[in-house]
């Protein structure tokens, strides 16, 4: 496993061989509040970097989740669909959204490290 | 941006603020909307609704008759300390605002929506004659205490409140000051609305929190009222919608439905006699999909028949809940309809309201 990276749209991604796991950051869940609905992409779907991949909804509003890299959806996390509060409970582990077969690993280079993301969040509080 | 007298209390309680009708209001506290909602249903929660207008009109029978021009109630029927839900009506029969009016000593207390209150006062003033006096009470806060434990909690602080019947009020004493309390609310729970001077509102809140009542933000207020099937101005109600379309015929006094004599009567009379072309209904999606405000509604055969005006997830019914307007012929309970969310049509049905039912103290 390699280092966890973050996008400016508050997704995290962790590369493991040819595939990567994607979810939303703890900070994102704190901004959203209680998550009450999750819609995940279909398996086998090909997506480009920064394309809409999933939807999360709080009681207040719906938000899009984007894929930080291009690739093909390999697996999705059904337990967060069945009980969306699983995302709030453990956003950066068990609350993962999908696994994606990474097309071009170099796309990860432009993403932020954890300390950089923390700084980014501090500078962009909303 | 205005602040209520409880701003510092909210801040110290970990509130997240949002701008609402020109006020900085707490949308939620540390526990979050779902927990706050459940706590109100199972125990007791309090809401700072001091942004709402507490408008006092004084005068005699001529004042009542003036108010009857714009509020479709039979004022003779309103007993001392009785509250009624009604509206301010415009010339076309549309709703300028929805309100709660209570007969008190020498006049009426009218609770107005925050976003509408300045315009409301202008509209009311236009109808009043020189004998009527009126005042927006900015010196008073308004606290809604709601939930099954509301009575027990408030009775320990202010003796006698348990005797109040639903939609009735009275004067009580708190810290040597005269305050007014009604048994009412907007959550579908039993509860009270407490009108208390700004200078002692923090004292009241301290006692409520000591008794384990929890602060609840506007987020949970919205999910609670939606589960209870209650309208929110700007969503289910506006100047282009009349009370008959809003399925709130009951909030026009029986006598006024027969004799009229208020603004917009011609249009309302027509709708009472001929039926309405569109009507407010509850909408329950079949799955977990949430239909937000603006979601289009279709018939089973694909005809566009209406639009969602409020929608969220209802924590107590553990499913999505929504309200909207549909063409009347599709408004039958359990009628299957479709809602279009993110370009896909999903199954839903017309639902009876409320989604969540609790009995009020009669």
XYZ file of C-alpha atoms in Angstrom:
488
model
C 0.000 0.000 0.000
C 1.162 3.484 -0.731
C 0.487 6.828 0.826
C -3.080 8.115 1.104
C -3.704 11.149 -1.090
C -6.413 13.769 -1.191
C -8.169 15.824 -3.863
C -9.305 19.425 -3.619
C -12.871 18.104 -3.765
C -12.269 16.220 -0.493
C -11.916 12.669 -1.786
C -9.162 10.417 -0.469
C -7.489 7.704 -2.564
C -5.162 4.898 -1.616
C -3.298 2.955 -4.282
C -2.804 -0.799 -3.831
C -1.075 -2.366 -6.828
C -3.132 -1.677 -9.954
C -6.259 -0.564 -8.146
C -7.113 2.185 -5.677
C -9.741 2.663 -2.975
C -11.633 5.982 -2.933
C -13.736 7.637 -0.260
C -14.538 11.059 1.160
C -12.401 12.743 3.819
C -13.305 13.059 7.491
C -13.368 16.807 6.937
C -15.943 16.348 4.148
C -18.203 14.298 6.415
C -17.956 16.961 9.105
C -19.008 19.603 6.603
C -21.876 17.480 5.274
C -23.253 16.398 8.638
C -25.325 13.206 8.926
C -25.206 11.282 5.658
C -28.598 9.723 4.928
C -28.244 8.547 1.324
C -25.423 7.194 -0.841
C -25.521 6.340 -4.543
C -22.524 4.448 -5.909
C -21.359 3.911 -9.513
C -22.054 0.682 -11.380
C -19.330 -1.916 -11.508
C -17.499 -1.898 -14.814
C -18.175 1.765 -15.472
C -15.257 3.733 -16.933
C -14.731 7.205 -15.562
C -12.336 10.013 -16.295
C -10.417 11.879 -13.615
C -12.673 14.385 -11.803
C -15.826 12.918 -13.343
C -18.897 12.467 -11.112
C -18.787 9.015 -9.598
C -21.189 8.944 -6.640
C -23.721 11.005 -4.712
C -23.965 11.618 -0.965
C -26.900 13.322 0.655
C -27.295 14.821 4.085
C -30.708 15.809 5.438
C -29.959 19.253 3.976
C -28.593 18.682 0.476
C -27.119 16.385 -2.173
C -23.422 16.512 -3.109
C -21.460 14.854 -5.879
C -18.414 12.694 -5.256
C -15.778 12.739 -8.014
C -13.158 10.188 -8.885
C -9.653 11.603 -8.329
C -8.227 9.344 -11.083
C -9.374 7.781 -14.377
C -10.208 4.110 -14.534
C -12.789 1.365 -14.314
C -15.002 0.749 -11.249
C -14.155 -2.705 -9.851
C -16.006 -2.844 -6.574
C -18.394 -0.721 -4.518
C -19.076 -0.640 -0.777
C -22.661 -1.857 -0.325
C -22.709 -1.418 3.499
C -22.638 2.395 3.099
C -25.655 2.186 0.771
C -27.545 -0.017 3.253
C -26.636 2.226 6.178
C -25.241 5.613 5.075
C -24.273 6.503 8.653
C -21.351 4.096 8.144
C -19.702 6.907 6.180
C -19.856 9.296 9.157
C -18.629 6.598 11.560
C -15.428 5.745 9.730
C -15.031 7.867 6.583
C -11.415 7.051 5.815
C -11.549 3.268 6.378
C -14.766 1.227 6.454
C -16.687 4.094 4.910
C -14.876 3.773 1.540
C -16.958 4.296 -1.636
C -15.433 2.343 -4.511
C -12.353 0.572 -5.858
C -11.104 1.686 -9.223
C -8.650 0.063 -11.663
C -6.220 2.899 -12.173
C -5.549 3.787 -15.819
C -2.621 6.115 -15.284
C -0.807 6.145 -11.959
C 0.799 9.481 -12.749
C -2.600 11.099 -12.175
C -1.982 10.576 -8.471
C 1.040 12.864 -8.558
C -1.080 16.006 -8.705
C -3.014 15.041 -5.554
C -2.171 16.247 -2.045
C -0.425 14.425 0.756
C -2.192 14.314 4.125
C -0.266 17.299 5.594
C -0.858 19.305 2.396
C -4.566 18.477 2.518
C -4.800 19.532 6.153
C -3.218 22.832 5.228
C -5.567 23.149 2.236
C -8.592 22.605 4.525
C -7.311 25.203 6.969
C -6.874 27.764 4.169
C -10.233 26.921 2.572
C -12.552 26.394 5.526
C -15.644 25.950 3.354
C -26.739 40.171 9.822
C -28.893 40.195 12.960
C -28.360 37.977 15.983
C -30.880 36.710 18.513
C -30.359 37.226 22.242
C -29.168 33.603 22.438
C -26.359 33.982 19.897
C -23.637 33.453 22.496
C -25.437 30.466 23.955
C -25.606 28.887 20.473
C -21.941 29.626 19.852
C -20.883 28.099 23.164
C -23.049 25.045 22.433
C -21.080 24.279 19.262
C -23.652 25.566 16.795
C -22.979 25.754 13.088
C -24.509 28.990 11.882
C -26.251 29.755 8.615
C -27.713 33.021 7.379
C -31.498 32.715 7.555
C -33.924 35.561 6.805
C -31.273 38.114 7.746
C -30.302 36.378 11.005
C -27.343 34.242 11.926
C -29.137 31.102 13.087
C -27.919 27.687 14.280
C -28.571 24.999 11.658
C -27.282 22.306 14.031
C -25.205 21.732 17.154
C -22.496 19.147 17.878
C -24.854 16.144 17.921
C -26.031 16.727 14.370
C -29.449 16.911 12.751
C -30.448 13.242 13.035
C -29.685 12.987 16.771
C -31.357 16.332 17.441
C -34.441 15.175 15.562
C -34.642 11.849 17.428
C -34.039 13.578 20.751
C -37.007 15.885 20.131
C -39.256 12.921 19.302
C -38.099 10.793 22.240
C -37.339 13.322 24.942
C -37.347 17.108 24.580
C -35.595 19.735 22.515
C -35.768 23.498 22.410
C -35.505 25.824 19.429
C -34.597 29.492 19.379
C -37.250 30.921 17.071
C -36.690 34.511 18.166
C -36.103 35.509 14.541
C -39.842 35.104 14.012
C -41.945 38.222 14.409
C -43.938 38.631 17.611
C -46.452 41.191 16.479
C -48.973 42.625 18.916
C -52.134 44.371 17.708
C -54.424 46.087 20.179
C -57.879 47.507 19.710
C -61.549 46.643 19.980
C -64.081 45.045 17.664
C -63.244 47.468 14.851
C -59.670 46.195 14.928
C -60.951 42.625 14.687
C -63.061 43.531 11.676
C -60.044 45.207 10.058
C -57.926 42.085 10.622
C -60.706 39.946 9.137
C -60.074 41.654 5.775
C -56.659 40.029 5.505
C -56.923 37.021 7.862
C -59.730 34.582 6.942
C -60.772 33.734 10.502
C -64.014 34.414 12.327
C -62.554 36.556 15.116
C -65.704 36.281 17.218
C -64.963 32.582 17.508
C -61.455 33.047 18.914
C -61.741 32.704 22.692
C -59.492 34.458 25.179
C -56.057 32.764 25.103
C -56.970 30.597 22.143
C -54.517 30.250 19.222
C -55.428 29.690 15.590
C -53.314 28.836 12.558
C -54.151 30.989 9.547
C -52.752 33.285 6.854
C -52.398 36.752 5.510
C -54.137 36.685 2.139
C -53.377 38.847 -0.903
C -55.847 40.252 -3.445
C -55.582 37.114 -5.581
C -56.103 34.766 -2.631
C -52.391 33.879 -2.453
C -50.646 33.462 0.879
C -48.573 36.473 2.002
C -47.548 34.515 5.106
C -48.830 31.781 7.379
C -49.157 32.629 11.064
C -50.401 31.735 14.526
C -52.721 34.287 16.098
C -53.672 34.242 19.791
C -56.266 36.375 21.571
C -54.650 37.983 24.620
C -55.542 40.833 26.983
C -56.509 43.889 24.878
C -55.643 42.374 21.521
C -53.866 39.707 19.569
C -50.397 38.223 19.370
C -49.475 37.230 15.842
C -46.412 35.076 15.185
C -44.983 35.834 11.735
C -42.279 34.173 9.665
C -38.898 35.889 9.940
C -38.412 36.355 6.209
C -41.907 37.812 5.763
C -42.423 39.890 8.889
C -41.448 43.341 7.588
C -43.750 43.044 4.586
C -46.480 41.413 6.725
C -46.555 44.396 9.047
C -46.980 46.772 6.099
C -49.841 44.644 4.762
C -51.551 44.428 8.152
C -51.078 48.147 8.817
C -52.796 48.974 5.522
C -55.947 47.228 6.805
C -56.015 48.793 10.267
C -57.792 51.998 11.216
C -56.413 54.713 13.464
C -57.897 53.146 16.615
C -55.671 50.097 16.323
C -52.191 50.127 17.772
C -49.502 47.702 16.823
C -45.949 46.851 17.746
C -43.299 44.357 16.688
C -41.925 43.102 20.009
C -38.169 43.077 19.465
C -37.673 43.005 23.234
C -39.006 39.439 23.378
C -37.389 36.126 22.499
C -39.393 33.084 21.433
C -38.426 29.587 22.530
C -40.186 26.432 21.315
C -39.849 23.496 23.721
C -40.987 20.326 21.988
C -41.201 16.623 22.711
C -42.862 14.078 25.027
C -40.933 15.357 28.053
C -41.676 19.032 27.354
C -44.566 19.193 29.814
C -42.717 17.586 32.726
C -39.642 19.734 32.171
C -41.453 23.056 31.835
C -43.809 22.335 34.742
C -40.830 22.073 37.109
C -39.679 25.515 35.962
C -43.021 27.299 35.524
C -45.863 25.900 37.587
C -49.233 25.483 35.900
C -48.171 25.071 32.264
C -49.349 21.459 32.305
C -52.942 22.769 32.516
C -52.658 24.417 29.081
C -54.597 22.714 26.297
C -53.252 22.404 22.760
C -53.495 25.724 20.856
C -54.183 27.650 24.062
C -52.001 30.027 26.035
C -51.783 32.080 29.174
C -49.647 34.479 31.182
C -47.199 33.030 33.686
C -44.567 34.425 35.983
C -40.874 33.769 35.414
C -38.196 35.579 37.466
C -40.817 38.122 38.586
C -41.649 38.955 34.964
C -44.941 38.307 33.199
C -44.420 35.990 30.246
C -46.787 34.377 27.750
C -46.779 30.663 26.961
C -48.856 28.763 24.408
C -49.191 25.017 24.031
C -48.205 24.680 20.401
C -45.311 24.061 18.099
C -44.369 22.973 14.628
C -42.796 19.546 15.019
C -45.742 17.178 15.392
C -44.898 16.814 19.084
C -46.555 18.125 22.197
C -44.845 21.272 23.388
C -44.850 24.950 24.226
C -43.884 28.250 22.693
C -42.516 30.562 25.347
C -42.404 34.296 24.759
C -39.881 35.697 27.193
C -38.018 39.017 27.538
C -34.561 38.996 25.906
C -32.994 40.020 29.220
C -34.004 36.759 30.952
C -34.038 34.275 28.074
C -30.608 32.907 28.994
C -31.893 32.156 32.500
C -34.711 30.099 31.029
C -32.356 28.237 28.694
C -30.034 27.428 31.592
C -32.934 25.823 33.478
C -34.071 23.894 30.396
C -30.602 22.481 29.755
C -30.276 21.606 33.477
C -33.408 19.479 32.991
C -31.761 17.792 30.024
C -33.664 19.490 27.222
C -31.280 19.763 24.250
C -30.825 22.674 21.849
C -32.130 21.868 18.359
C -31.164 23.711 15.185
C -33.080 24.750 12.099
C -31.977 21.583 10.273
C -33.912 19.284 12.601
C -36.765 21.783 12.775
C -37.159 21.219 9.038
C -37.032 17.395 9.177
C -39.474 17.392 12.116
C -42.040 19.674 10.449
C -41.776 17.764 7.191
C -42.457 14.405 8.895
C -45.411 16.111 10.573
C -46.684 17.221 7.135
C -46.545 20.921 8.033
C -46.033 23.644 5.432
C -43.005 25.912 5.327
C -43.471 29.356 3.840
C -41.408 29.837 0.692
C -41.690 26.140 -0.073
C -45.283 24.850 0.186
C -46.716 28.349 0.504
C -46.153 31.576 -1.413
C -48.010 34.541 -2.909
C -49.071 32.453 -5.938
C -50.599 29.600 -3.927
C -53.936 29.879 -2.160
C -54.945 27.962 1.002
C -57.333 25.682 -0.899
C -54.532 24.528 -3.200
C -52.327 24.101 -0.131
C -54.947 21.707 1.279
C -55.381 24.042 4.265
C -59.076 24.787 3.842
C -59.533 24.035 7.565
C -57.443 27.089 8.458
C -60.164 29.342 7.004
C -63.033 29.591 9.510
C -66.215 27.818 8.384
C -68.223 31.033 8.408
C -65.604 32.811 6.288
C -65.626 29.931 3.771
C -69.337 30.592 3.329
C -69.517 34.375 3.472
C -66.056 35.517 2.383
C -65.412 39.206 2.893
C -61.625 38.943 2.807
C -58.991 39.688 0.168
C -58.851 37.239 -2.712
C -62.278 35.842 -1.851
C -63.432 35.601 -5.500
C -60.607 33.222 -6.398
C -60.930 31.225 -3.209
C -64.698 30.935 -3.656
C -64.150 29.609 -7.178
C -61.694 26.989 -5.939
C -64.014 25.999 -3.071
C -66.909 25.508 -5.491
C -65.160 23.991 -8.502
C -62.191 22.294 -6.907
C -58.551 23.137 -7.496
C -56.446 22.224 -10.509
C -53.403 21.431 -8.362
C -53.132 20.449 -4.727
C -50.500 19.861 -2.040
C -49.823 16.195 -1.269
C -47.347 14.055 0.640
C -44.903 12.128 -1.551
C -43.184 8.968 -0.389
C -40.441 7.575 -2.626
C -40.500 3.765 -2.896
C -36.785 3.360 -2.272
C -34.192 5.436 -0.496
C -33.928 8.152 -3.109
C -34.513 11.656 -1.741
C -36.728 13.978 -3.795
C -35.527 17.535 -3.154
C -37.336 20.800 -3.776
C -37.725 21.302 -7.532
C -37.889 17.580 -8.380
C -40.372 16.968 -11.195
C -43.291 14.611 -10.606
C -44.722 12.428 -13.382
C -47.742 10.153 -13.670
C -47.261 6.439 -14.173
C -47.692 7.016 -17.889
C -45.000 9.697 -18.024
C -47.107 12.876 -18.020
C -45.551 15.718 -16.031
C -48.015 16.379 -13.219
C -46.249 18.458 -10.592
C -43.239 19.434 -8.533
C -41.714 18.715 -5.124
C -41.619 21.702 -2.745
C -39.723 20.118 0.211
C -37.972 16.807 0.568
C -35.496 15.179 2.874
C -34.821 12.020 4.831
C -37.135 11.543 7.810
C -35.119 10.146 10.723
C -38.178 8.931 12.694
C -39.823 7.166 9.764
C -36.402 6.068 8.497
C -37.229 6.811 4.885
C -37.319 9.730 2.510
C -40.292 12.075 2.860
C -41.476 14.909 0.641
C -44.334 17.241 -0.131
C -45.292 18.799 -3.415
C -48.043 19.903 -5.732
C -49.705 17.603 -8.275
C -52.623 17.982 -10.676
C -55.682 17.208 -8.587
C -56.759 14.118 -10.487
C -53.489 12.428 -9.452
C -53.779 13.374 -5.780
C -55.501 10.276 -4.446
C -53.677 8.606 -1.521
C -51.481 5.667 -2.625
C -51.617 6.796 -6.257
C -48.403 5.624 -7.940
C -46.278 8.422 -9.369
C -42.717 8.914 -10.606
C -40.098 11.382 -9.407
C -37.180 12.416 -11.588
C -33.910 12.586 -9.654
C -30.589 13.164 -11.459
C -32.166 12.345 -14.816
C -33.733 9.031 -13.764
C -37.349 8.340 -12.906
C -38.008 6.596 -9.600
C -41.165 5.073 -8.187
C -43.048 6.926 -5.481
C -46.583 7.272 -4.254
C -48.909 9.940 -2.978
C -48.863 9.569 0.781
C -51.261 10.598 3.469
C -49.971 13.273 5.817
C -48.506 13.388 8.361
C -45.754 10.859 7.733
C -45.244 10.697 11.494
C -48.186 10.915 13.839
C -48.218 11.730 17.487
C -51.235 12.737 19.499
C -51.421 16.266 20.860
C -52.708 17.034 24.354
C -56.356 17.908 23.960
